[in-house]
PDB file of C-alpha atoms in Angstrom:
ATOM      1  CA  SER G 989     -10.909  -6.302  -2.886  1.00 57.00           C
ATOM      2  CA  PHE G 990     -11.940  -2.945  -1.161  1.00 62.00           C
ATOM      3  CA  THR G 991     -14.793  -4.662   0.727  1.00 69.00           C
ATOM      4  CA  ASN G 992     -13.659  -8.097   1.242  1.00 85.00           C
ATOM      5  CA  VAL G 993     -10.687  -9.458   2.934  1.00 92.00           C
ATOM      6  CA  ILE G 994      -8.659 -12.457   2.114  1.00 93.00           C
ATOM      7  CA  PRO G 995      -6.229 -14.494   4.125  1.00 94.00           C
ATOM      8  CA  GLU G 996      -2.710 -13.091   4.344  1.00 94.00           C
ATOM      9  CA  SER G 997      -1.360 -16.772   3.771  1.00 95.00           C
ATOM     10  CA  TYR G 998      -2.585 -16.622   0.141  1.00 95.00           C
ATOM     11  CA  GLY G 999       0.589 -14.867  -0.418  1.00 95.00           C
ATOM     12  CA  ALA G1000       2.848 -18.085   0.082  1.00 96.00           C
ATOM     13  CA  PHE G1001       1.411 -19.484  -3.017  1.00 96.00           C
ATOM     14  CA  LEU G1002       1.927 -16.074  -4.875  1.00 96.00           C
ATOM     15  CA  ARG G1003       5.558 -15.728  -3.757  1.00 95.00           C
ATOM     16  CA  ALA G1004       6.051 -19.424  -5.067  1.00 96.00           C
ATOM     17  CA  GLN G1005       5.445 -18.672  -8.587  1.00 97.00           C
ATOM     18  CA  PRO G1006       8.201 -18.370 -10.852  1.00 96.00           C
ATOM     19  CA  GLU G1007       6.899 -15.410 -12.910  1.00 96.00           C
ATOM     20  CA  ILE G1008       6.531 -13.191 -10.110  1.00 96.00           C
ATOM     21  CA  GLU G1009       9.363 -10.852  -9.418  1.00 95.00           C
ATOM     22  CA  ALA G1010       7.650  -8.879  -6.440  1.00 95.00           C
ATOM     23  CA  ILE G1011       4.494  -8.978  -4.514  1.00 96.00           C
ATOM     24  CA  THR G1012       2.934  -6.591  -1.830  1.00 96.00           C
ATOM     25  CA  GLN G1013      -0.315  -6.494   0.401  1.00 95.00           C
ATOM     26  CA  PHE G1014      -2.661  -3.871   0.055  1.00 91.00           C
ATOM     27  CA  GLN G1015      -5.790  -2.826   2.064  1.00 95.00           C
ATOM     28  CA  TRP G1016      -7.993   0.176   1.387  1.00 95.00           C
ATOM     29  CA  PHE G1017      -8.113   2.255   4.496  1.00 95.00           C
ATOM     30  CA  GLY G1018     -10.483   5.155   3.356  1.00 94.00           C
ATOM     31  CA  GLY G1019      -9.048   7.356   5.792  1.00 95.00           C
ATOM     32  CA  GLU G1020     -10.248  11.183   6.111  1.00 96.00           C
ATOM     33  CA  TYR G1021      -7.940  14.025   6.596  1.00 96.00           C
ATOM     34  CA  LYS G1022      -9.156  16.550   9.175  1.00 94.00           C
ATOM     35  CA  ASP G1023     -12.853  16.488   7.636  1.00 92.00           C
ATOM     36  CA  PRO G1024     -14.833  13.786   5.646  1.00 91.00           C
ATOM     37  CA  LYS G1025     -14.653  16.124   2.604  1.00 92.00           C
ATOM     38  CA  ASN G1026     -10.723  15.799   2.618  1.00 91.00           C
ATOM     39  CA  PHE G1027     -10.821  12.258   1.072  1.00 88.00           C
ATOM     40  CA  PHE G1028      -8.088  10.930  -1.175  1.00 95.00           C
ATOM     41  CA  ALA G1029      -6.574   7.312  -1.939  1.00 95.00           C
ATOM     42  CA  ASN G1030      -5.193   5.870   1.237  1.00 96.00           C
ATOM     43  CA  PHE G1031      -3.773   2.456   1.702  1.00 96.00           C
ATOM     44  CA  ALA G1032      -2.160   0.080   4.208  1.00 97.00           C
ATOM     45  CA  VAL G1033       0.510  -1.902   2.609  1.00 96.00           C
ATOM     46  CA  GLU G1034       3.636  -3.729   3.437  1.00 96.00           C
ATOM     47  CA  LYS G1035       6.251  -1.236   2.886  1.00 95.00           C
ATOM     48  CA  GLU G1036       9.455  -2.732   1.853  1.00 93.00           C
ATOM     49  CA  THR G1037       7.417  -4.783  -0.969  1.00 94.00           C
ATOM     50  CA  TYR G1038       5.241  -1.946  -2.092  1.00 94.00           C
ATOM     51  CA  LEU G1039       8.643   0.131  -2.859  1.00 93.00           C
ATOM     52  CA  LYS G1040       9.772  -3.025  -4.889  1.00 92.00           C
ATOM     53  CA  VAL G1041       6.604  -3.281  -6.671  1.00 93.00           C
ATOM     54  CA  TYR G1042       5.823   0.296  -7.593  1.00 90.00           C
ATOM     55  CA  ARG G1043       9.445   1.276  -8.092  1.00 88.00           C
ATOM     56  CA  GLU G1044       8.781   3.255 -11.170  1.00 87.00           C
ATOM     57  CA  GLU G1045       5.418   4.572  -9.891  1.00 87.00           C
ATOM     58  CA  VAL G1046       6.984   6.205  -6.769  1.00 88.00           C
ATOM     59  CA  GLY G1047      10.371   7.045  -8.665  1.00 86.00           C
ATOM     60  CA  LEU G1048      12.487   4.905  -6.108  1.00 86.00           C
ATOM     61  CA  ASP G1049      15.535   5.651  -7.756  1.00 89.00           C
ATOM     62  CA  ALA G1050      15.107   9.299  -6.946  1.00 92.00           C
ATOM     63  CA  ILE G1051      14.315   9.153  -3.490  1.00 94.00           C
ATOM     64  CA  PRO G1052      16.967  10.075  -0.975  1.00 94.00           C
ATOM     65  CA  HIS G1053      18.204   7.016   0.979  1.00 95.00           C
ATOM     66  CA  GLU G1054      17.494   8.712   4.374  1.00 96.00           C
ATOM     67  CA  GLN G1055      13.945   9.088   3.510  1.00 96.00           C
ATOM     68  CA  ILE G1056      13.367   5.442   2.301  1.00 96.00           C
ATOM     69  CA  ARG G1057      15.058   4.319   5.832  1.00 97.00           C
ATOM     70  CA  ASP G1058      12.673   6.611   7.853  1.00 97.00           C
ATOM     71  CA  PHE G1059       9.955   5.478   6.024  1.00 97.00           C
ATOM     72  CA  LEU G1060      10.926   1.671   6.622  1.00 97.00           C
ATOM     73  CA  THR G1061      11.997   2.106  10.304  1.00 97.00           C
ATOM     74  CA  ASP G1062       9.094   4.107  11.375  1.00 98.00           C
ATOM     75  CA  GLY G1063       6.057   2.273  12.239  1.00 96.00           C
ATOM     76  CA  ASN G1064       3.863   5.481  11.771  1.00 97.00           C
ATOM     77  CA  GLY G1065       5.638   6.555   8.667  1.00 98.00           C
ATOM     78  CA  CYS G1066       4.032   6.987   5.468  1.00 98.00           C
ATOM     79  CA  ALA G1067       4.877   7.947   1.855  1.00 97.00           C
ATOM     80  CA  VAL G1068       3.005  10.515  -0.030  1.00 97.00           C
ATOM     81  CA  GLY G1069       2.650  11.662  -3.728  1.00 96.00           C
ATOM     82  CA  GLN G1070       3.893  14.830  -4.490  1.00 96.00           C
ATOM     83  CA  SER G1071       0.576  16.258  -5.867  1.00 96.00           C
ATOM     84  CA  LEU G1072      -1.165  15.027  -2.977  1.00 97.00           C
ATOM     85  CA  ALA G1073       1.294  16.998  -0.440  1.00 98.00           C
ATOM     86  CA  ALA G1074       1.107  20.074  -2.593  1.00 97.00           C
ATOM     87  CA  THR G1075      -2.573  19.710  -1.937  1.00 97.00           C
ATOM     88  CA  TYR G1076      -2.323  20.039   1.530  1.00 97.00           C
ATOM     89  CA  GLY G1077       0.973  21.642   2.009  1.00 98.00           C
ATOM     90  CA  TRP G1078       2.660  18.654   3.894  1.00 98.00           C
ATOM     91  CA  LYS G1079       6.523  18.637   3.914  1.00 98.00           C
ATOM     92  CA  VAL G1080       8.627  15.431   5.115  1.00 98.00           C
ATOM     93  CA  GLY G1081       8.522  15.338   9.072  1.00 98.00           C
ATOM     94  CA  ASP G1082       4.836  16.598   9.159  1.00 98.00           C
ATOM     95  CA  VAL G1083       2.400  14.430  11.306  1.00 98.00           C
ATOM     96  CA  ILE G1084      -0.956  13.794   9.426  1.00 97.00           C
ATOM     97  CA  PRO G1085      -3.913  12.776  11.206  1.00 97.00           C
ATOM     98  CA  LEU G1086      -6.085  10.230   9.285  1.00 96.00           C
ATOM     99  CA  ARG G1087      -9.388   8.568  10.586  1.00 95.00           C
ATOM    100  CA  SER G1088     -10.872   5.568   8.750  1.00 95.00           C
ATOM    101  CA  PRO G1089     -14.793   5.452   9.349  1.00 94.00           C
ATOM    102  CA  ILE G1090     -14.412   1.987   7.903  1.00 92.00           C
ATOM    103  CA  PHE G1091     -12.218   0.692  10.508  1.00 94.00           C
ATOM    104  CA  ASN G1092     -13.317   3.304  13.285  1.00 94.00           C
ATOM    105  CA  LEU G1093      -9.606   3.804  13.700  1.00 95.00           C
ATOM    106  CA  PRO G1094      -7.604   7.036  14.168  1.00 96.00           C
ATOM    107  CA  LEU G1095      -3.936   7.045  12.647  1.00 97.00           C
ATOM    108  CA  ARG G1096      -1.223   9.816  13.325  1.00 98.00           C
ATOM    109  CA  LEU G1097       1.170   9.358  10.406  1.00 98.00           C
ATOM    110  CA  ASN G1098       4.783  10.837   9.962  1.00 98.00           C
ATOM    111  CA  VAL G1099       5.414  12.073   6.351  1.00 98.00           C
ATOM    112  CA  ARG G1100       8.873   9.990   5.730  1.00 98.00           C
ATOM    113  CA  VAL G1101       8.730  10.175   2.016  1.00 97.00           C
ATOM    114  CA  ILE G1102       7.031  12.734  -0.706  1.00 96.00           C
ATOM    115  CA  TYR G1103       7.643  10.873  -4.049  1.00 94.00           C
ATOM    116  CA  LYS G1104       7.490  12.201  -7.589  1.00 93.00           C
ATOM    117  CA  GLY G1105       5.468   9.600  -9.809  1.00 90.00           C
ATOM    118  CA  LYS G1106       5.795   8.794 -13.580  1.00 88.00           C
ATOM    119  CA  ARG G1107       2.399  10.350 -13.823  1.00 89.00           C
ATOM    120  CA  GLN G1108       0.518  12.875 -11.641  1.00 89.00           C
ATOM    121  CA  SER G1109      -2.025  10.184 -10.984  1.00 89.00           C
ATOM    122  CA  ASP G1110       0.564   8.191  -9.533  1.00 89.00           C
ATOM    123  CA  GLU G1111       1.059  11.219  -7.085  1.00 93.00           C
ATOM    124  CA  LEU G1112      -2.228  11.197  -5.478  1.00 95.00           C
ATOM    125  CA  ALA G1113      -2.018   8.578  -2.719  1.00 95.00           C
ATOM    126  CA  LEU G1114      -0.957   7.953   0.751  1.00 97.00           C
ATOM    127  CA  VAL G1115       0.599   4.638   2.011  1.00 97.00           C
ATOM    128  CA  PHE G1116       1.453   3.361   5.475  1.00 98.00           C
ATOM    129  CA  ASP G1117       2.466   0.195   6.917  1.00 97.00           C
ATOM    130  CA  ILE G1118      -0.441  -2.649   7.206  1.00 96.00           C
ATOM    131  CA  LYS G1119       0.782  -3.761  10.497  1.00 95.00           C
ATOM    132  CA  GLN G1120      -0.977  -0.783  12.134  1.00 95.00           C
ATOM    133  CA  LEU G1121      -4.124  -1.877  10.571  1.00 94.00           C
ATOM    134  CA  GLN G1122      -3.510  -5.552  11.464  1.00 95.00           C
ATOM    135  CA  GLU G1123      -2.840  -4.787  14.925  1.00 95.00           C
ATOM    136  CA  ALA G1124      -5.309  -2.227  15.745  1.00 96.00           C
ATOM    137  CA  VAL G1125      -8.175  -4.222  14.130  1.00 95.00           C
ATOM    138  CA  PRO G1126      -8.833  -7.765  15.606  1.00 94.00           C
ATOM    139  CA  TRP G1127     -10.547  -8.948  12.455  1.00 93.00           C
ATOM    140  CA  MET G1128      -7.684  -7.816  10.288  1.00 95.00           C
ATOM    141  CA  LYS G1129      -5.069  -9.642  12.010  1.00 95.00           C
ATOM    142  CA  GLY G1130      -3.715 -12.221   9.288  1.00 94.00           C
ATOM    143  CA  ARG G1131      -5.885 -10.313   6.452  1.00 94.00           C
ATOM    144  CA  VAL G1132      -5.435  -8.414   3.471  1.00 94.00           C
ATOM    145  CA  GLY G1133      -7.433  -6.780   0.890  1.00 94.00           C
ATOM    146  CA  SER G1134      -5.263  -7.774  -2.069  1.00 94.00           C
ATOM    147  CA  PHE G1135      -2.158  -8.680  -3.117  1.00 95.00           C
ATOM    148  CA  ILE G1136      -0.290  -6.837  -6.078  1.00 94.00           C
ATOM    149  CA  VAL G1137       2.454  -8.522  -7.914  1.00 95.00           C
ATOM    150  CA  ARG G1138       5.055  -7.359 -10.434  1.00 94.00           C
ATOM    151  CA  VAL G1139       5.812 -10.127 -13.149  1.00 95.00           C
ATOM    152  CA  LYS G1140       9.150 -10.584 -14.593  1.00 95.00           C
ATOM    153  CA  ASN G1141       7.598 -10.757 -18.199  1.00 94.00           C
ATOM    154  CA  ALA G1142       4.114  -9.501 -19.154  1.00 94.00           C
ATOM    155  CA  GLY G1143       3.914 -12.475 -21.625  1.00 96.00           C
ATOM    156  CA  ASP G1144       3.620 -14.822 -18.842  1.00 95.00           C
ATOM    157  CA  ILE G1145       0.511 -12.506 -17.223  1.00 96.00           C
ATOM    158  CA  PRO G1146      -2.365 -14.925 -18.967  1.00 96.00           C
ATOM    159  CA  LYS G1147      -0.650 -18.326 -17.769  1.00 96.00           C
ATOM    160  CA  LEU G1148      -0.058 -16.944 -14.509  1.00 96.00           C
ATOM    161  CA  CYS G1149      -3.693 -15.485 -13.980  1.00 95.00           C
ATOM    162  CA  GLU G1150      -4.793 -18.957 -14.902  1.00 95.00           C
ATOM    163  CA  ARG G1151      -3.059 -20.988 -12.580  1.00 95.00           C
ATOM    164  CA  ILE G1152      -3.818 -18.522  -9.681  1.00 95.00           C
ATOM    165  CA  ASP G1153      -7.531 -18.757 -10.453  1.00 94.00           C
ATOM    166  CA  ARG G1154      -7.207 -22.493 -10.578  1.00 94.00           C
ATOM    167  CA  ASN G1155      -5.476 -22.603  -7.129  1.00 95.00           C
ATOM    168  CA  PHE G1156      -8.037 -20.550  -5.596  1.00 92.00           C
ATOM    169  CA  ALA G1157     -11.138 -21.580  -7.371  1.00 91.00           C
ATOM    170  CA  ASN G1158     -12.912 -23.194  -4.646  1.00 86.00           C
ATOM    171  CA  ALA G1159     -11.261 -20.761  -1.524  1.00 82.00           C
ATOM    172  CA  SER G1160     -13.892 -18.865   0.136  1.00 68.00           C
TER     173      SER G1160
END
């Protein structure tokens, strides 16, 4: 959810489901670049698993290995879609100041990956390490906005959704 958070521990149940190939954590950050008018999609994510879940959307196979390495090892590293980077003139190595009015948190993120998506709409986001948010905002420790899963077989989605709903029916 963009507005509610859930325990990070819910991921253990999801990871145990045989239909799930990969899972990642997401949290809407709502950051602004220099001015509130410079607003675009930006999310705190679990970086390594994000690349597995969204491998086609970020064109993982086309990203140079050293960029992936730098993205994963730089705690301030971010990945930016090619269209978004073009809008602001960003290049790999640039530092992006991003401030979230939601979390009252300013970040300085290092562009480590600029990816070419399957569709232009895939290229309109910025993602960075969710650990930054969880470490800087006390009430986010051990919490996430949502989990995004990649399933092995699309035909399994209905039964997987039913099982997830049953498991968390009484969760609050």
